[in-house]
Amino acid sequence: MKELVAILRAFHQTMRCGVSVWTEPAGGGALRVVAAAPALDGLPPRQSLPDGEGEQLRVRCGDSEMLVARVPGPWHNWVGLGPMAACAADDPERLLAFMVPVVAQQLQAAMEVEAAANELAERYEEINLLYTTSEILGRTVSLGEAARTILKEISETVGARRGAILVHDRVTDTLQAVAALGAASEEIPPIATDDPHSVSARVFRTQQLVQLEADEPTYAPESDYRDGAMLSVPILWTAPDIGLPLGVVNLSGRRSTQSFTAGDHKLVAAIATQIGTAIQNARLVRESLSQQRLLQEMQLAHDLQMRLLPRVTVVAPDAVVAARVVPAESVGGDFYHLFPLAAGRTGVMIGDVSGHGYRAALIMALAMSAAAIHAQATDDPGQMLRAMLASLREELELTEMYISGFYAVLDCNSRVLQYANTGHPHAFVVSVDGAVDRLHALDPPLGMVEDPPSAASREWNSGGDLLVLFTDGISDARDRRGRRLGEKAVLDTIIENRAATPAEIVERVFDMLSLHTGDTPRRDDLTLVITRS
Amino acid sequence: MSIEVPNDVRYIESVIGLIQYECRLLDFPSRYCALNLPVALSEALSNAILRGNDDDPEKAVNVSLSATTQSIVIEVRDEGPGFDLEASTHDPADPANLEREDGRGVFLMRALMDRVEQFDDDGNVVRLTIGRP
Amino acid sequence: MSFAIDKQGDIVVVDVEGQLIVGNRQELKQKVLDELEKGGRKFLVDFTQTGYIDSSGLGVLVSLSKKIREQGGELRLANLNDDLKTLFELTKLDTLFQIADTRERALESF
């Protein structure tokens, strides 16, 4: 959303008119601000917002009025211009119509991730869909494709029927058409940047906008998209301290005989800066494509992972659970899951998928979905992990990954804790008197051996005992000098605070952990789940 | 990465398989992945299972791997009070020891790793370190 | 992981498939001792398909070699890859065993 924020800010500064983007969460819920420049005091009432595509409405927002349009697409997003009282634009309807597709493009990627996560959480058979989605998201949109879209939008906005986006080729030092309106871009000849007759070359060199009037002569290489007056605007990439020229936007063939207005100049200049960013990004991506892909994969995997984790309230009132997952910079495969079962029983799971990156996150998602299905089918933790292994075996073999996992069913009526532990190193029951009982691995991690997981049970002091589960990221957290935090430090903190609520205990442990690690970068996910039932 | 396995020697090969996989992913020399790490780790694991945990099936062994581009560090943690790593070591260079069946474990660990350390940290830990050549 | 036994004339050939380590060395020991019991005296262990060997695996080879010699027989080894050769050299066991480069040479040597 960083880019959206930057675009809104640039818009606000250039057009001297505020702009905001709102969203209504899927499945309902309160309207919230996605981004706004400047910040607004309030939100408009949901029922006042337009629902039809292309419809623009003036709605009350706090003490002022805003001009609002719905962003097309399956999601509920709106763009609002204003407050109108402080908007200097003389044609806000046209500006809003221009902004809607810009915002739509920005929101799409983010929304697709969210939709994919929802899909995944619902049905794990559709995991392949996610592979596809990630491919699409990870693919770099080609410059030509982006340029064509932008040129089309911008031409409609300023009423130009012809135009071209020329991009500087650093090898040949020429300006080459990547998109054209009213001509085929591949037939437009390149223009040397030192060409003394070309307007485009001059604009590129001077980084200054030029407006050619209808009666000024046409230079042959620019004739394909020239019809009457032509507006030629430099595409700049502005980084701190430098403005790097990357190309030129030419617009011509206005419907009315009038020349381009000062408002058009501003608008096209603002868009040209955006194109500049897009070109620069495309170049950076090309230059480090693999790295970029990797980062995107990781980001996607992260987002997915966090979205899939259940809220701790799903097992209320039978169990009080506090859970926290702090993802590492490189994605790990930590997860936890909670299941309200029949008759006062609660299922609590923690797991860690070996390996990193998108694949680990996928396996984790798969594991969570499989767990959700099988937890409802059996109350026996051993059988549950057995069924999970059966569902995942092929994936695990294929990817050479494994899952260290722990699953417990707490029964607060019969006061029994049943558990299965396949390779999970840190599972404990801390009792009221401070005694710690380690719930050992009964089997190696899922995917490592063929043997079906087994289960064990112990008594469970309802309301008193704490089930403490954490992943190795916590006990292995290093301080500046490379020393591990250690399991004992974690357990000591929990024992000391055992009378507190799970949420407070989790807080204490993470406080202690931050004291230990300081700003040392984390290498692994940190997951802690504390349950009382 | 850290996993816990039940205290049973039959899991040693699987654990080593995982470490070999990581070793290859990290692009360490194939000898390290095929000989140095597997043999040293097998020694550390059998020590932990049979001596540290006294072959008690109720116990477990924790294996953690932390790797950088420069080195692989494996820690094998058992629940015992610690044992004397050196006590049963014999020098294979001494002809008198040639026909002994035992006593090569710690020698091999040291010969195949850059560093072998033993200390107490949530249990008895043997740490094996090997750097990229 | 298994030990395949094959008889080439009066020579008992054992193929070590996979690892020879603490978890399975007893199996090898038992198989060879059974053959020794049945009268076998010439033993060849072929490591073509072997991954790695730990100290207990080496220990079993030493122990078997002793037991076979006590019965007037001999245990020879073949097809050690470079990694395994290094292991035998490190432990000086290359001086205890007769090691052939190929199975054929080992068979001929008896």
PDB file of C-alpha atoms in Angstrom, chain C residues 12-97:
ATOM      1  CA  VAL C  12      30.056 -65.462   0.964  1.00  0.00           C
ATOM      2  CA  VAL C  13      29.443 -62.022  -0.570  1.00  0.00           C
ATOM      3  CA  VAL C  14      27.522 -59.433   1.454  1.00  0.00           C
ATOM      4  CA  ASP C  15      26.237 -56.267  -0.209  1.00  0.00           C
ATOM      5  CA  VAL C  16      25.724 -53.385   2.200  1.00  0.00           C
ATOM      6  CA  GLU C  17      22.839 -51.415   0.746  1.00  0.00           C
ATOM      7  CA  GLY C  18      22.511 -48.021   2.429  1.00  0.00           C
ATOM      8  CA  GLN C  19      24.192 -47.170   5.705  1.00  0.00           C
ATOM      9  CA  LEU C  20      26.079 -49.327   8.139  1.00  0.00           C
ATOM     10  CA  ILE C  21      25.434 -47.627  11.447  1.00  0.00           C
ATOM     11  CA  VAL C  22      24.440 -48.170  15.045  1.00  0.00           C
ATOM     12  CA  GLY C  23      20.809 -48.873  14.118  1.00  0.00           C
ATOM     13  CA  ASN C  24      21.470 -51.828  11.811  1.00  0.00           C
ATOM     14  CA  ARG C  25      24.950 -53.148  12.495  1.00  0.00           C
ATOM     15  CA  GLN C  26      23.584 -56.040  14.597  1.00  0.00           C
ATOM     16  CA  GLU C  27      21.679 -57.257  11.582  1.00  0.00           C
ATOM     17  CA  LEU C  28      24.885 -57.496   9.556  1.00  0.00           C
ATOM     18  CA  LYS C  29      26.689 -59.145  12.419  1.00  0.00           C
ATOM     19  CA  GLN C  30      23.995 -61.774  12.820  1.00  0.00           C
ATOM     20  CA  LYS C  31      23.797 -62.568   9.113  1.00  0.00           C
ATOM     21  CA  VAL C  32      27.539 -63.055   8.819  1.00  0.00           C
ATOM     22  CA  LEU C  33      27.773 -65.085  12.024  1.00  0.00           C
ATOM     23  CA  ASP C  34      24.965 -67.332  10.728  1.00  0.00           C
ATOM     24  CA  GLU C  35      26.993 -68.000   7.586  1.00  0.00           C
ATOM     25  CA  LEU C  36      30.094 -68.615   9.660  1.00  0.00           C
ATOM     26  CA  GLU C  37      28.103 -71.095  11.710  1.00  0.00           C
ATOM     27  CA  LYS C  38      27.002 -72.828   8.520  1.00  0.00           C
ATOM     28  CA  GLY C  39      30.630 -73.323   7.578  1.00  0.00           C
ATOM     29  CA  GLY C  40      31.423 -70.259   5.481  1.00  0.00           C
ATOM     30  CA  ARG C  41      35.031 -69.163   5.839  1.00  0.00           C
ATOM     31  CA  LYS C  42      35.665 -66.741   2.996  1.00  0.00           C
ATOM     32  CA  PHE C  43      33.740 -63.507   3.362  1.00  0.00           C
ATOM     33  CA  LEU C  44      33.617 -60.490   1.082  1.00  0.00           C
ATOM     34  CA  VAL C  45      31.761 -57.325   2.043  1.00  0.00           C
ATOM     35  CA  ASP C  46      30.970 -55.178  -1.013  1.00  0.00           C
ATOM     36  CA  PHE C  47      30.377 -51.453  -0.350  1.00  0.00           C
ATOM     37  CA  THR C  48      29.305 -50.421  -3.860  1.00  0.00           C
ATOM     38  CA  GLN C  49      25.875 -49.422  -2.642  1.00  0.00           C
ATOM     39  CA  THR C  50      26.895 -48.085   0.741  1.00  0.00           C
ATOM     40  CA  GLY C  51      26.303 -44.536   1.944  1.00  0.00           C
ATOM     41  CA  TYR C  52      28.186 -43.948   5.157  1.00  0.00           C
ATOM     42  CA  ILE C  53      29.546 -46.053   8.004  1.00  0.00           C
ATOM     43  CA  ASP C  54      29.815 -44.883  11.582  1.00  0.00           C
ATOM     44  CA  SER C  55      32.167 -46.056  14.327  1.00  0.00           C
ATOM     45  CA  SER C  56      29.842 -48.830  15.444  1.00  0.00           C
ATOM     46  CA  GLY C  57      29.633 -50.062  11.854  1.00  0.00           C
ATOM     47  CA  LEU C  58      33.428 -50.093  11.702  1.00  0.00           C
ATOM     48  CA  GLY C  59      33.404 -51.850  15.071  1.00  0.00           C
ATOM     49  CA  VAL C  60      31.217 -54.636  13.706  1.00  0.00           C
ATOM     50  CA  LEU C  61      33.561 -55.159  10.775  1.00  0.00           C
ATOM     51  CA  VAL C  62      36.513 -55.395  13.178  1.00  0.00           C
ATOM     52  CA  SER C  63      34.658 -57.803  15.413  1.00  0.00           C
ATOM     53  CA  LEU C  64      33.518 -60.008  12.512  1.00  0.00           C
ATOM     54  CA  SER C  65      37.000 -60.048  11.064  1.00  0.00           C
ATOM     55  CA  LYS C  66      38.337 -61.324  14.398  1.00  0.00           C
ATOM     56  CA  LYS C  67      35.652 -63.993  14.755  1.00  0.00           C
ATOM     57  CA  ILE C  68      36.152 -65.221  11.201  1.00  0.00           C
ATOM     58  CA  ARG C  69      39.923 -65.376  11.665  1.00  0.00           C
ATOM     59  CA  GLU C  70      39.419 -67.385  14.864  1.00  0.00           C
ATOM     60  CA  GLN C  71      37.640 -69.966  12.695  1.00  0.00           C
ATOM     61  CA  GLY C  72      40.496 -69.940  10.218  1.00  0.00           C
ATOM     62  CA  GLY C  73      38.618 -67.822   7.692  1.00  0.00           C
ATOM     63  CA  GLU C  74      39.055 -64.346   6.275  1.00  0.00           C
ATOM     64  CA  LEU C  75      36.983 -61.181   5.759  1.00  0.00           C
ATOM     65  CA  ARG C  76      37.856 -58.957   2.837  1.00  0.00           C
ATOM     66  CA  LEU C  77      36.353 -55.698   1.611  1.00  0.00           C
ATOM     67  CA  ALA C  78      35.691 -54.272  -1.856  1.00  0.00           C
ATOM     68  CA  ASN C  79      34.459 -51.172  -3.646  1.00  0.00           C
ATOM     69  CA  LEU C  80      35.064 -48.479  -1.062  1.00  0.00           C
ATOM     70  CA  ASN C  81      34.341 -45.100  -2.606  1.00  0.00           C
ATOM     71  CA  ASP C  82      36.711 -42.185  -1.938  1.00  0.00           C
ATOM     72  CA  ASP C  83      34.752 -41.008   1.087  1.00  0.00           C
ATOM     73  CA  LEU C  84      34.741 -44.454   2.667  1.00  0.00           C
ATOM     74  CA  LYS C  85      38.430 -44.944   1.864  1.00  0.00           C
ATOM     75  CA  THR C  86      39.149 -41.741   3.753  1.00  0.00           C
ATOM     76  CA  LEU C  87      37.175 -43.095   6.691  1.00  0.00           C
ATOM     77  CA  PHE C  88      39.238 -46.305   6.741  1.00  0.00           C
ATOM     78  CA  GLU C  89      42.463 -44.336   6.436  1.00  0.00           C
ATOM     79  CA  LEU C  90      41.541 -41.970   9.255  1.00  0.00           C
ATOM     80  CA  THR C  91      40.931 -44.894  11.575  1.00  0.00           C
ATOM     81  CA  LYS C  92      43.934 -46.880  10.249  1.00  0.00           C
ATOM     82  CA  LEU C  93      41.564 -49.731   9.477  1.00  0.00           C
ATOM     83  CA  ASP C  94      42.951 -49.789   5.941  1.00  0.00           C
ATOM     84  CA  THR C  95      45.875 -51.581   7.540  1.00  0.00           C
ATOM     85  CA  LEU C  96      43.685 -54.197   9.205  1.00  0.00           C
ATOM     86  CA  PHE C  97      41.591 -55.210   6.202  1.00  0.00           C
TER      87      PHE C  97
END
